[in-house]
Amino acid sequence: MTPVAASPAAPARPPRVRLGWGTVVLGAVVVTLLRPISWALGLLGFLAGGGLVIVAWPILVLPTLTGLQNVLGGPVSSLVFGAPSSGLLALIVGGLLGTFVLVVLAILVGSWAERQGIAVVLEAAADEGLRRPSPELRGAPGTWRVAVIRLLALAPVALAAALAWRPLYDATYRELILPRELVTPIPLRVLAEAPWPVIWVVAAWVVADAAASVAVRRLVLERRPVLVAWLLGWGDLVLRPLRVVPTALLGLGLLVVLVVPSMLAAA
């Protein structure tokens, strides 16, 4: 009998490596230092996610209440004392349509940057031997599905804003009618009078954004359906809060450290 050559055994799949939270954070810092493309992607995602408004706010001249009254006095009075004028209708429709287009474009740009950032992280993990070299993400869900998850993440924030609207409106109305003092800008006076509604809105945004970030990874890396990935993101937030929540708070803290001094200097 002639011996039959044994077929080469398939290479065993390496066990999944679960790194500590500190190691993950340090690795993320190293990735950003060694791959400058991540700086551009992160900056693009920050600006598209509302950072452009934050950065431009200190250097823009905001309209005063008197200026708004002069511009909107005529159209609004037509609504109060009779039928709305064509100028008011055009202003409302144009404002709503322009806001919708800007929000959609911002979400799409931010989703594209986030999708590209995942590829950078996978490449870095493969170079360090933390995972097998993965195939290209050409067949993975793309920007549009990531944008849908980011839109779903706005639902809890919108709900929190709807609940916080009334106390903020009352505080703003009191400051406009009977202001306590006129030196401090009115947004800061409203925040000092009704801080908790703002805190709850910010907390809802941080939690929803953290769950959406995990959901995007589930969507792209595991090829999950959009709704399933979104629910799994919330599930990971509930089951692993000691990993997800500190990561989100760390990112927010670094953002505050980097943005606030520049805003104060610009103001």
Coordinates of C-alpha atoms in Angstrom, one line a residue:
M1 CA 0.0 0.0 0.0
T2 CA 1.2 3.4 -0.8
P3 CA 0.8 5.9 2.0
V4 CA -1.7 8.6 1.2
A5 CA -0.3 12.1 1.8
A6 CA -2.2 13.8 4.6
S7 CA -3.8 17.0 3.6
P8 CA -2.5 20.1 5.3
A9 CA -4.6 21.0 8.3
A10 CA -6.4 24.3 8.2
P11 CA -4.8 26.9 10.3
A12 CA -6.4 27.2 13.6
R13 CA -8.2 30.5 14.2
P14 CA -6.5 32.5 16.9
P15 CA -8.5 33.0 20.0
R16 CA -10.3 36.3 20.4
V17 CA -8.3 38.8 22.4
R18 CA -10.1 41.0 24.9
L19 CA -7.9 43.8 26.0
G20 CA -8.3 45.9 29.1
W21 CA -9.9 49.3 28.9
G22 CA -6.6 51.1 29.7
T23 CA -4.8 49.1 26.9
V24 CA -7.5 50.0 24.4
V25 CA -7.4 53.7 25.2
L26 CA -3.6 53.7 25.0
G27 CA -3.8 51.8 21.7
A28 CA -6.2 54.4 20.3
V29 CA -3.8 57.2 21.2
V30 CA -1.0 55.3 19.5
V31 CA -3.1 54.8 16.4
T32 CA -3.8 58.5 16.1
L33 CA -0.1 59.3 16.5
L34 CA 1.1 56.8 13.9
R35 CA -1.7 57.3 11.4
P36 CA -2.3 61.1 10.8
I37 CA -5.2 60.3 8.5
S38 CA -7.2 59.6 11.6
W39 CA -6.8 63.3 12.6
A40 CA -8.5 64.4 9.4
L41 CA -11.3 61.9 9.7
G42 CA -11.9 62.8 13.4
L43 CA -11.9 66.5 12.6
L44 CA -14.3 66.0 9.7
G45 CA -16.6 63.9 11.9
F46 CA -16.5 66.5 14.7
L47 CA -17.2 69.4 12.4
A48 CA -20.1 67.5 10.7
G49 CA -21.5 66.5 14.0
G50 CA -22.1 70.0 15.2
G51 CA -18.5 71.1 15.9
L52 CA -18.7 73.7 13.1
V53 CA -21.4 75.5 15.0
I54 CA -19.4 75.3 18.3
V55 CA -16.3 76.6 16.7
A56 CA -18.0 79.4 14.7
W57 CA -20.2 80.6 17.6
P58 CA -17.6 82.8 19.4
I59 CA -16.5 84.6 16.3
L60 CA -20.0 85.2 14.8
V61 CA -22.0 88.3 15.6
L62 CA -25.4 86.9 16.7
P63 CA -28.5 89.0 16.0
T64 CA -29.8 91.0 18.9
L65 CA -33.4 90.7 20.1
T66 CA -34.1 94.2 18.7
G67 CA -32.7 93.1 15.3
L68 CA -34.8 90.0 15.3
Q69 CA -37.9 92.1 16.1
N70 CA -37.2 94.5 13.3
V71 CA -36.8 91.6 10.8
L72 CA -39.6 89.4 12.0
G73 CA -42.0 92.0 13.3
G74 CA -43.9 92.4 10.1
P75 CA -44.4 88.8 9.1
V76 CA -45.3 87.7 12.7
S77 CA -47.8 90.6 13.1
S78 CA -49.5 89.4 9.9
L79 CA -50.0 86.0 11.5
V80 CA -51.4 87.5 14.7
F81 CA -53.8 90.0 13.2
G82 CA -54.8 88.2 10.0
A83 CA -53.7 85.6 7.5
P84 CA -50.0 84.8 7.4
S85 CA -48.2 86.7 4.7
S86 CA -46.3 85.1 1.8
G87 CA -43.0 86.3 3.3
L88 CA -43.7 84.5 6.6
L89 CA -44.7 81.3 4.8
A90 CA -41.6 81.4 2.6
L91 CA -39.5 82.0 5.7
I92 CA -41.0 79.0 7.5
V93 CA -40.7 76.7 4.6
G94 CA -37.2 77.8 3.7
G95 CA -36.0 77.5 7.2
L96 CA -37.4 74.0 7.7
L97 CA -36.2 72.8 4.3
G98 CA -32.7 74.3 4.8
T99 CA -32.4 72.8 8.3
F100 CA -33.4 69.4 7.0
V101 CA -30.9 69.5 4.1
L102 CA -28.1 70.7 6.4
V103 CA -28.8 68.0 9.0
V104 CA -28.9 65.2 6.4
L105 CA -25.7 66.4 4.8
A106 CA -24.0 66.7 8.2
I107 CA -25.0 63.1 9.1
L108 CA -23.9 61.7 5.8
V109 CA -20.5 63.4 6.0
G110 CA -20.0 62.3 9.6
S111 CA -21.1 58.8 8.8
W112 CA -18.6 58.6 5.9
A113 CA -15.8 59.8 8.2
E114 CA -16.8 57.2 10.9
R115 CA -16.9 54.4 8.3
Q116 CA -13.4 55.3 7.1
G117 CA -12.1 55.5 10.6
I118 CA -13.2 51.9 11.2
A119 CA -11.0 50.8 8.3
V120 CA -8.0 52.7 9.8
V121 CA -8.5 51.0 13.2
L122 CA -8.7 47.5 11.6
E123 CA -5.6 48.1 9.7
A124 CA -3.7 49.2 12.8
A125 CA -5.0 46.1 14.8
A126 CA -3.9 43.8 12.0
D127 CA -0.4 45.4 11.9
E128 CA -0.1 44.8 15.7
G129 CA -1.2 41.2 15.5
L130 CA -4.4 41.8 17.5
R131 CA -6.6 40.3 14.8
R132 CA -6.2 38.5 11.6
P133 CA -5.8 40.7 8.5
S134 CA -9.4 41.3 7.5
P135 CA -10.6 41.6 4.0
E136 CA -11.5 44.9 2.6
L137 CA -14.7 46.3 3.9
R138 CA -16.0 46.6 0.4
G139 CA -19.0 44.3 1.0
A140 CA -19.8 45.8 4.5
P141 CA -22.6 48.2 5.0
G142 CA -21.7 51.7 3.8
T143 CA -22.3 55.3 4.7
W144 CA -26.1 55.3 4.2
R145 CA -26.7 52.6 6.8
V146 CA -24.3 54.2 9.2
A147 CA -26.3 57.4 8.7
V148 CA -29.6 55.6 9.5
I149 CA -28.1 54.4 12.8
R150 CA -27.0 58.0 13.6
L151 CA -30.5 59.2 12.8
L152 CA -32.0 56.6 15.2
A153 CA -29.5 57.8 17.8
L154 CA -31.2 61.3 17.7
A155 CA -34.5 59.9 18.8
P156 CA -33.7 59.8 22.6
V157 CA -32.1 63.3 22.3
A158 CA -35.2 64.6 20.6
L159 CA -37.4 63.1 23.4
A160 CA -35.2 64.6 26.1
A161 CA -35.3 68.0 24.3
A162 CA -39.1 67.8 24.1
L163 CA -39.4 67.2 27.8
A164 CA -36.9 70.0 28.6
W165 CA -38.5 72.5 26.3
R166 CA -41.1 73.9 28.7
P167 CA -38.8 74.8 31.7
L168 CA -36.3 76.3 29.3
Y169 CA -39.0 78.3 27.6
D170 CA -40.3 79.6 30.9
A171 CA -36.7 80.6 32.0
T172 CA -36.1 82.4 28.7
Y173 CA -39.4 84.2 28.9
R174 CA -38.7 85.4 32.5
E175 CA -35.2 86.6 31.5
L176 CA -36.7 88.5 28.5
I177 CA -39.5 90.2 30.5
L178 CA -37.8 90.7 33.9
P179 CA -34.1 90.1 33.5
R180 CA -32.1 89.8 36.8
E181 CA -29.1 91.6 35.2
L182 CA -28.0 92.5 31.7
V183 CA -24.2 91.9 31.9
T184 CA -24.3 88.1 31.5
P185 CA -25.5 86.8 28.1
I186 CA -29.0 85.5 28.1
P187 CA -28.1 81.8 27.3
L188 CA -25.9 81.7 30.4
R189 CA -28.6 83.3 32.5
V190 CA -31.1 80.7 31.3
L191 CA -28.7 77.9 32.0
A192 CA -28.1 79.2 35.5
E193 CA -31.8 79.4 36.2
A194 CA -32.7 76.0 34.7
P195 CA -29.6 73.8 34.6
W196 CA -31.2 70.4 35.0
P197 CA -33.1 70.2 31.7
V198 CA -29.9 71.0 29.9
I199 CA -28.0 68.4 31.9
W200 CA -30.6 65.7 31.1
V201 CA -30.4 66.6 27.3
V202 CA -26.6 66.4 27.4
A203 CA -26.8 63.1 29.3
A204 CA -29.2 61.6 26.8
W205 CA -27.0 62.7 23.9
V206 CA -23.9 61.1 25.5
V207 CA -25.7 57.8 26.2
A208 CA -27.3 57.7 22.8
D209 CA -24.1 58.5 21.0
A210 CA -22.2 55.8 22.9
A211 CA -24.8 53.2 22.0
A212 CA -24.8 54.3 18.4
S213 CA -21.0 54.1 18.2
V214 CA -21.1 50.5 19.3
A215 CA -24.0 49.8 16.9
V216 CA -22.0 51.2 14.0
R217 CA -19.2 48.7 14.8
R218 CA -21.8 45.9 14.9
L219 CA -23.2 47.0 11.6
V220 CA -19.9 47.2 9.7
L221 CA -17.9 44.4 11.3
E222 CA -20.6 41.8 11.8
R223 CA -22.8 42.8 8.8
R224 CA -25.8 43.1 11.0
P225 CA -29.1 44.6 9.8
V226 CA -29.5 48.3 10.8
L227 CA -32.2 47.8 13.4
V228 CA -30.6 44.7 14.9
A229 CA -27.2 46.6 15.2
W230 CA -28.9 49.5 16.9
L231 CA -30.6 47.3 19.4
L232 CA -27.3 45.4 20.0
G233 CA -25.6 48.8 20.6
W234 CA -28.0 49.5 23.5
G235 CA -27.6 45.9 24.7
D236 CA -23.8 46.3 24.9
L237 CA -24.3 49.6 26.8
V238 CA -26.5 47.8 29.4
L239 CA -24.4 44.7 29.7
R240 CA -20.9 46.4 29.5
P241 CA -21.4 49.8 31.0
L242 CA -17.9 49.9 32.5
R243 CA -16.4 49.7 29.1
V244 CA -18.8 51.7 27.0
V245 CA -19.6 54.6 29.3
P246 CA -16.1 55.5 30.4
T247 CA -14.9 55.5 26.8
A248 CA -17.7 57.9 25.8
L249 CA -16.9 60.2 28.8
L250 CA -13.2 60.1 28.0
G251 CA -13.9 61.2 24.4
L252 CA -16.2 64.0 25.7
G253 CA -13.6 65.1 28.2
L254 CA -10.9 65.3 25.6
L255 CA -13.2 67.3 23.4
V256 CA -14.0 69.8 26.1
V257 CA -10.3 70.2 27.0
L258 CA -9.4 70.9 23.3
V259 CA -12.4 73.0 22.3
V260 CA -13.2 75.2 25.4
P261 CA -9.8 77.0 25.6
S262 CA -9.9 77.8 21.9
M263 CA -13.5 79.1 22.2
L264 CA -12.6 81.3 25.1
A265 CA -9.6 82.6 23.2
A266 CA -11.7 83.3 20.1
A267 CA -14.4 85.1 22.2

